[in-house]
Amino acid sequence: MARKSFMYAVLEAVQHEMRQDKDMIWIFELTPPVASTPGKPVINLEKEFGRKRVVNTGIDENWMASCVLGAGLAGSKAVTYIPYQGNCMCFQVIQNHAGKLRHMSGGGASMPVVFLLEMTGQTPGFAGQHSDYEIDTYYAHIAGVKTVVPSTPTDAKGMMAAAIQDPNPVCYLYAGGLRELIEEVPDNQYTTPLDKAAVRTTGGDITIVGSGGGMPEVLKATAVLQKQGMKVETIDLRCLKPMDTETLVKSVRKTKRLLTVDQSYYTLCPGAEVIARVAENVTGARYKRVAFPDAPPPASPEMFLWMRPNAEHVVGAARKLVG
Amino acid sequence: MARKSFMYAVLEAVQHEMRQDKDMIWIFELTPPVASTPGKPVINLEKEFGRKRVVNTGIDENWMASCVLGAGLAGSKAVTYIPYQGNCMCFQVIQNHAGKLRHMSGGGASMPVVFLLEMTGQTPGFAGQHSDYEIDTYYAHIAGVKTVVPSTPTDAKGMMAAAIQDPNPVCYLYAGGLRELIEEVPDNQYTTPLDKAAVRTTGGDITIVGSGGGMPEVLKATAVLQKQGMKVETIDLRCLKPMDTETLVKSVRKTKRLLTVDQSYYTLCPGAEVIARVAENVTGARYKRVAFPDAPPPASPEMFLWMRPNAEHVVGAARKLVG
Amino acid sequence: MTQTQSTEAARAPAKNDSIHSESRRTFMKLAAGAGAAVSVTSKLAWANGEIGFWAKDLPSDKLTEMFNTIVRIRWYERTCVDKMITDPKYRGYNHFYPGQEAVAVGVCAALNNKGPFNELDLVYSTHRPSGHAIAKGADLKKMAAEYEFRATGLNGGYAGEMHISDKSCGFIGADGMIGPGHVIATGSAFAFRARGSKQVSVVFGGDGTYATPHFHGALNNAALLQLPFIYVLENNLYHQYAHYSYSCPMKDIASAAKTYGIAGVVVDGQDVFQVYNAAKTAVDRARAGEGPTLIEAKTYRYYNHWGAPGAKPGQLGAFGYDPLAISSFRPEREVRAWMARDPVDICRDTLITWGVFDRAKADAIEAAAKKEAIEAFEWADKQPFCKPEDGLKNVFVEGAVPARQFG
Amino acid sequence: MTQTQSTEAARAPAKNDSIHSESRRTFMKLAAGAGAAVSVTSKLAWANGEIGFWAKDLPSDKLTEMFNTIVRIRWYERTCVDKMITDPKYRGYNHFYPGQEAVAVGVCAALNNKGPFNELDLVYSTHRPSGHAIAKGADLKKMAAEYEFRATGLNGGYAGEMHISDKSCGFIGADGMIGPGHVIATGSAFAFRARGSKQVSVVFGGDGTYATPHFHGALNNAALLQLPFIYVLENNLYHQYAHYSYSCPMKDIASAAKTYGIAGVVVDGQDVFQVYNAAKTAVDRARAGEGPTLIEAKTYRYYNHWGAPGAKPGQLGAFGYDPLAISSFRPEREVRAWMARDPVDICRDTLITWGVFDRAKADAIEAAAKKEAIEAFEWADKQPFCKPEDGLKNVFVEGAVPARQFG
Ligand SMILES: Cc1ncc(C[n+]2csc(CCOP(=O)(O)OP(=O)(O)O)c2C)c(N)n1
Ligand SMILES: Cc1ncc(C[n+]2csc(CCOP(=O)(O)OP(=O)(O)O)c2C)c(N)n1
Ligand SMILES: [Mg+2]
Ligand SMILES: [Mg+2]
């Protein structure tokens, strides 16, 4: 047990698997697989495993994703870290090939691969392409890949270990805004399921469902609301595909109020799916969504910070729903 | 007025606009812009406007979409017909450039362009990549482009005319399964709004919402249900982004029952957004979704036809919801 | 065969493959010199001398097997064409390969197609996969059943023609998209290099693949990392109904190899032995860690892009206007000219010239191939249809996804 | 300047640009012959003789303006660097251009940057846009305000550095992505050809763009359609912290032009006149309907990829280890060697040698440029911040989208 950042936790899981499996590869671009944390050895996959297994080449994210897919088809475990700028450059090959090859081959294709898709850190000032948060929906709609979006270093490690061990292709979304999160994370290798939501707090007044980069603000809002006496059941979705309908439905059956929070654009944000699944199964509940408007993120911090969902927005929306 | 196929109707709209505007271009790949219908002249854009304005090159759908975008930025109206096989090859440039350039430029960028994105005809036997129906969600989640999916030749013409005249980039989804639809379509140029759903039948028992390639089966089911005495309000979504919340909410306020029908994969299908929007605004309604399972379409007609939503499925689901 | 690259080096043929070469070479020279082979030379493409003419050093049974594979492909396809145009119950749609058989067979003959999966060379194929699949070793019966979407088909009816695959012989499979497979194939090559395996990764693709962005991604990264990767570009002059000059600014697509500093070869795709020579050189290079090769095989397809419009039962090739072509179409004279350099004829006549077998033996092989093909399609017709609910399986390794179509 | 293509043809300079050329050429020869210019020759890159040396035929005010633009870029950037490292309230992040000024200025000097939009040549830029924007004609004040996200900035605060654009001078704008802009730029070229306009479309891109799939798509289609398109590849040796040899198998990226059968040119990116010569040739070719050109300018950036780590106030360039580099970093000696061939010095010394102005005049121009830059950033600091709710505008031409963040 030691305090670890999100990426340290991820690389620890990867390092463990790469030591177990001498064939496993890692493809990166501009983010070298290097992480450090006080009191623990620096992890440097490139140095440890050499440039035959761990390599970067040029700016071609489609190649990166295709490379790990081809490695998987050849029987090797493989992971690629796609930088956020290129996280849609590789969309087609994941959607049309990774997602379909097992089914199209009648089960023959082997694809023990992980696409670690970095999302932007939603940094104010970066604008449009460098501060959006939208790929959760794109990747969650694909059939045949599992799509997850951990929100804590502990989940990050357990879900990366699970993703590598899973014989299915996994889109592992990494919300860059969580880069600075640090918490105690076990040193041993462990797995966290790729199909279960996490109930972060329990309560009977309202269900709040968030995921990924939005979770810190959701938890902040939860604390504020709890202090104000509201009994909040806060759920971290974690797995977008397959989605854990049971946990969601069970909660809203109890609370009859569902608030979803997304950093993704409103239209067809993961919260829409959450609401639809619940609405198909629960009657008489009330619903509300907090999400990024259907607008690209502007550079100006004044505009951007006003548009991006935060704890205050969540508190306000929860009050409207419960009040 | 004459009987016209979907594509004849579309090309008629395009031909009219290209005659008006000598700068306008059309980029195609393997589908030459040619259509005919009995008693009307053959439309052949390549012949009529020449290969400086109407051209095909190689298999590079990213170039096609980028080309019309660049033409738009240079001040020319432009349309490209992307074949279904390549309808995600051009995803990134539409998502990250067409969708964001106006906002990122503070309104400066000019993009009077249309991406005519063909969808597969969902032909049994074609399998996976050649019979899926999934891009509606991908394109509808993008901010900054309008995404529409007409379902009749009449709407096809009016919405193509509107899309070309619209100064915003428009993703015009063309469900290949509608290829054989033929109906009377006016000869003059007219426009159909890009933000309005169409109420196809009115009734107070249930609201059924479908779109694009699924509409013929939805209408078939509506007729069956009506014969059985059910008062069905059937809505053709037509516009995925922006979505016509008002029409949807108004209808479900009345019927208190909403059934959505999608050919797209269940998770995050357009119906999820429809339900979420309604659920945010209407209390006490009941909801159900019919959609393609979260599985790639298999080749075998036995498997595929069982999985693809059809009129019988819609009738069954409607009965469950109303009964 | 034009070498656009100077990295080409004569390498000694592998031991088990070198046999009888001396006598064959001598005969070849005699025949050519005496004009004795005049009646067949017009159908024979001659190598650049004898250097690097690996095919000539192959044992007779291997050469015979190459001919056998060519005619098995030919008759599988012809039987399928006939079925398509005569049997209204046939549900398959197909992209036919006849005319190009020498490419698939010449390349796959240089690969390792048997053994445990982690020793097999891998082949990535296209929307026109029959030839590649058969040359790699897929079973005709199971293929025919798959083309008819039967539960006992090669891929349980999930694949159809455009996505057939067979891991047991390293046939990673067909892919309906143009471009991505090439890049994915470099990933297998990367995995081989990473794990120190001697396997090679081969992708087939048409002239249509040149214009895809993927062409650059595949070759550039394979070159940078010196991957054991072979790009076999079958230039049959057309992608769908467009001549390749619509999408490619140069005559020889292989010349693009120069930019990447890799070996690029143009080869006569109608002559299986020329193709074999180029493939063997490329495979040796790849196994030796010397990087990728781009092989452009000039070839032609006797049928149209898709299905069998213009074909007649019992007759090879399709002629006349294809209604799908709409605005452009290839000239019939061009089809006939290419058919005059038929890969079956060239292979048969070469092997007769080399004394590997006589015409009677060749005819017997072909008759057996025809019979096998007919039986395969007959077998397929008797196979069970798929169970509808199986469509929910094989999405993930485990279990099945829920049905959603019923609401 | 290496011509990798033989399509190069000497073309007469445009009328309004030819002046004083005879006397300058004579002086040049004298100076060179007499060794009078010895003290500056080490900083001067000489043309391949006088043929095609269009820059030398330019009127003095145009040459002076080129120097002026170079120093305006230099001081805009230096002022911005200083602000970034000394003013804790400065909110911009930047990718600095110093070292590469001659490329932007040499290219844009050959373009049409004024007039109605449908006569302007268009420029597509990158994540490192300041130089391109200023060379094309964008206003320094508005740029500075945009870099600080002010409502009166060039793009109303929506863009920031990485997406600035200015339609009024044909600056289509910066783009934060590597690759797509190149392909989009060919679309503008296509539109020009379609409407019979003489405009040309120019894209700037780094050595990093070579490996993108888009490189192939842009050049192949531009070649096939003979588009009026110019790809200016600024090879500053690094993409982020990786040397370009990690992503490119050849020394001269311009040699890739050969594959496409288009003109490819390597040019000394530190000498604005060499760049101008190559650009003018390419522009003439494009306007004449003779197709695209790939210009590779060998150049260098004095700062690190992003921000100003290692920079000191008032001092040009950044040295030392960049913490963002993590696993690799460029040698300091390399930075210093390139700084010894500074584009400002080369331009100034050349024009003094040509007798266009004297050192005092040059110093005055530079001082004015510095003043303008300082005033621009001062002006920017006084500009109003954006109204939060304006973020909902400019999604579509009309209206605003609904707020959704409040539930
Ligand atoms: C990305 C993509 N775009 C378009 C298509 C449609 N398509 C199928 S086959 C084909 C032509 C391929 O030509 P070529 O590569 O020369 O192979 P050939 O058919 O000649 O064997 C095209 C354009 C596709 N499958 N994938
Ligand atoms: C598609 C994509 N992938 C990755 C990045 C991240 N990125 C930003 S700049 C850059 C390096 C670009 O290098 P180069 O083209 O040489 O331009 P330079 O920075 O040297 O001016 C990279 C990789 C990006 N912007 N877009
Ligand atoms: Mg072809
Ligand atoms: Mg660079």
Short mmCIF file of N, CA and C in Angstrom, two decimals, chain C residues 209-217 220-221 223-224 244-250 255-261, chain D residues 209-217 220-221 223-224 244-250 255-261:
data_model
loop_
_atom_site.label_atom_id
_atom_site.label_comp_id
_atom_site.label_asym_id
_atom_site.label_seq_id
_atom_site.Cartn_x
_atom_site.Cartn_y
_atom_site.Cartn_z
N THR C 209 -6.33 -0.31 -52.66
CA THR C 209 -5.80 0.02 -51.34
C THR C 209 -4.75 1.12 -51.39
N TYR C 210 -4.18 1.33 -52.57
CA TYR C 210 -3.10 2.32 -52.65
C TYR C 210 -3.53 3.71 -52.14
N ALA C 211 -4.72 4.12 -52.54
CA ALA C 211 -5.15 5.48 -52.21
C ALA C 211 -5.58 5.65 -50.76
N THR C 212 -5.78 4.58 -50.05
CA THR C 212 -6.23 4.72 -48.66
C THR C 212 -5.13 5.32 -47.81
N PRO C 213 -5.53 6.08 -46.79
CA PRO C 213 -4.53 6.62 -45.86
C PRO C 213 -3.73 5.49 -45.21
N HIS C 214 -4.35 4.33 -45.15
CA HIS C 214 -3.74 3.17 -44.49
C HIS C 214 -2.49 2.68 -45.22
N PHE C 215 -2.43 2.91 -46.51
CA PHE C 215 -1.26 2.48 -47.28
C PHE C 215 0.00 3.08 -46.67
N HIS C 216 -0.07 4.34 -46.39
CA HIS C 216 1.07 5.06 -45.81
C HIS C 216 1.36 4.56 -44.40
N GLY C 217 0.33 4.44 -43.59
CA GLY C 217 0.52 4.00 -42.21
C GLY C 217 1.14 2.61 -42.13
N ASN C 220 4.90 2.84 -43.79
CA ASN C 220 5.84 3.68 -43.05
C ASN C 220 6.25 3.04 -41.74
N ASN C 221 5.29 2.53 -41.01
CA ASN C 221 5.63 1.92 -39.72
C ASN C 221 6.35 0.59 -39.89
N ALA C 223 8.35 -0.07 -42.26
CA ALA C 223 9.71 0.30 -42.65
C ALA C 223 10.50 0.79 -41.44
N LEU C 224 9.90 1.66 -40.65
CA LEU C 224 10.60 2.23 -39.50
C LEU C 224 11.04 1.15 -38.52
N TYR C 244 -7.34 1.97 -62.12
CA TYR C 244 -6.52 2.43 -61.00
C TYR C 244 -5.85 3.77 -61.28
N SER C 245 -5.82 4.18 -62.52
CA SER C 245 -5.24 5.49 -62.80
C SER C 245 -6.10 6.62 -62.21
N TYR C 246 -7.32 6.32 -61.83
CA TYR C 246 -8.15 7.32 -61.16
C TYR C 246 -7.69 7.58 -59.73
N SER C 247 -6.92 6.66 -59.19
CA SER C 247 -6.59 6.81 -57.77
C SER C 247 -5.11 6.77 -57.50
N CYS C 248 -4.33 6.58 -58.54
CA CYS C 248 -2.90 6.38 -58.36
C CYS C 248 -2.14 7.12 -59.45
N PRO C 249 -1.23 7.99 -59.08
CA PRO C 249 -0.58 8.81 -60.12
C PRO C 249 0.56 8.11 -60.85
N MET C 250 0.93 6.90 -60.43
CA MET C 250 2.04 6.25 -61.14
C MET C 250 1.63 4.91 -61.72
N SER C 255 6.53 1.15 -56.94
CA SER C 255 7.57 2.18 -56.87
C SER C 255 7.42 3.06 -55.63
N ALA C 256 6.25 3.01 -55.02
CA ALA C 256 6.07 3.75 -53.76
C ALA C 256 6.98 3.22 -52.66
N ALA C 257 7.44 2.00 -52.82
CA ALA C 257 8.32 1.40 -51.79
C ALA C 257 9.57 2.24 -51.59
N LYS C 258 10.02 2.85 -52.66
CA LYS C 258 11.26 3.63 -52.62
C LYS C 258 11.24 4.69 -51.52
N THR C 259 10.15 5.41 -51.44
CA THR C 259 10.03 6.45 -50.43
C THR C 259 10.35 5.91 -49.04
N TYR C 260 9.90 4.71 -48.79
CA TYR C 260 10.05 4.16 -47.45
C TYR C 260 11.39 3.42 -47.30
N GLY C 261 12.15 3.37 -48.36
CA GLY C 261 13.42 2.68 -48.29
C GLY C 261 13.27 1.18 -48.10
N THR D 209 4.06 15.80 -39.25
CA THR D 209 2.92 15.48 -40.12
C THR D 209 3.23 14.37 -41.11
N TYR D 210 4.51 14.15 -41.35
CA TYR D 210 4.87 13.15 -42.36
C TYR D 210 4.26 11.78 -42.06
N ALA D 211 4.31 11.36 -40.80
CA ALA D 211 3.87 10.00 -40.46
C ALA D 211 2.35 9.85 -40.43
N THR D 212 1.63 10.94 -40.43
CA THR D 212 0.17 10.81 -40.35
C THR D 212 -0.37 10.20 -41.64
N PRO D 213 -1.45 9.46 -41.51
CA PRO D 213 -2.09 8.92 -42.71
C PRO D 213 -2.50 10.04 -43.66
N HIS D 214 -2.71 11.21 -43.08
CA HIS D 214 -3.17 12.36 -43.87
C HIS D 214 -2.14 12.83 -44.88
N PHE D 215 -0.89 12.60 -44.59
CA PHE D 215 0.18 13.00 -45.52
C PHE D 215 -0.09 12.40 -46.90
N HIS D 216 -0.40 11.13 -46.89
CA HIS D 216 -0.67 10.41 -48.14
C HIS D 216 -1.95 10.93 -48.80
N GLY D 217 -3.00 11.07 -48.01
CA GLY D 217 -4.27 11.52 -48.57
C GLY D 217 -4.18 12.89 -49.19
N ASN D 220 -1.58 12.61 -52.39
CA ASN D 220 -2.05 11.77 -53.49
C ASN D 220 -3.21 12.42 -54.23
N ASN D 221 -4.16 12.94 -53.50
CA ASN D 221 -5.30 13.56 -54.16
C ASN D 221 -4.93 14.88 -54.83
N ALA D 223 -2.12 15.49 -56.14
CA ALA D 223 -1.39 15.10 -57.35
C ALA D 223 -2.35 14.62 -58.43
N LEU D 224 -3.28 13.75 -58.04
CA LEU D 224 -4.21 13.19 -59.02
C LEU D 224 -5.03 14.27 -59.71
N TYR D 244 12.91 13.48 -35.78
CA TYR D 244 12.05 13.02 -36.87
C TYR D 244 12.47 11.67 -37.44
N SER D 245 13.67 11.24 -37.13
CA SER D 245 14.07 9.91 -37.61
C SER D 245 13.27 8.80 -36.92
N TYR D 246 12.57 9.12 -35.85
CA TYR D 246 11.69 8.14 -35.22
C TYR D 246 10.43 7.88 -36.03
N SER D 247 10.14 8.80 -36.91
CA SER D 247 8.86 8.65 -37.61
C SER D 247 8.99 8.68 -39.11
N CYS D 248 10.20 8.85 -39.58
CA CYS D 248 10.39 9.04 -41.01
C CYS D 248 11.64 8.28 -41.46
N PRO D 249 11.51 7.40 -42.41
CA PRO D 249 12.67 6.57 -42.76
C PRO D 249 13.68 7.25 -43.68
N MET D 250 13.41 8.47 -44.16
CA MET D 250 14.38 9.10 -45.06
C MET D 250 14.85 10.44 -44.52
N SER D 255 11.56 14.16 -50.52
CA SER D 255 11.75 13.14 -51.55
C SER D 255 10.51 12.27 -51.72
N ALA D 256 9.60 12.33 -50.73
CA ALA D 256 8.33 11.60 -50.88
C ALA D 256 7.51 12.13 -52.06
N ALA D 257 7.81 13.34 -52.48
CA ALA D 257 7.06 13.93 -53.59
C ALA D 257 7.17 13.09 -54.86
N LYS D 258 8.30 12.47 -55.00
CA LYS D 258 8.58 11.69 -56.20
C LYS D 258 7.51 10.64 -56.47
N THR D 259 7.14 9.93 -55.42
CA THR D 259 6.12 8.89 -55.56
C THR D 259 4.88 9.43 -56.23
N TYR D 260 4.53 10.65 -55.86
CA TYR D 260 3.28 11.21 -56.38
C TYR D 260 3.48 11.93 -57.71
N GLY D 261 4.72 11.96 -58.17
CA GLY D 261 4.99 12.64 -59.44
C GLY D 261 4.79 14.13 -59.36
#
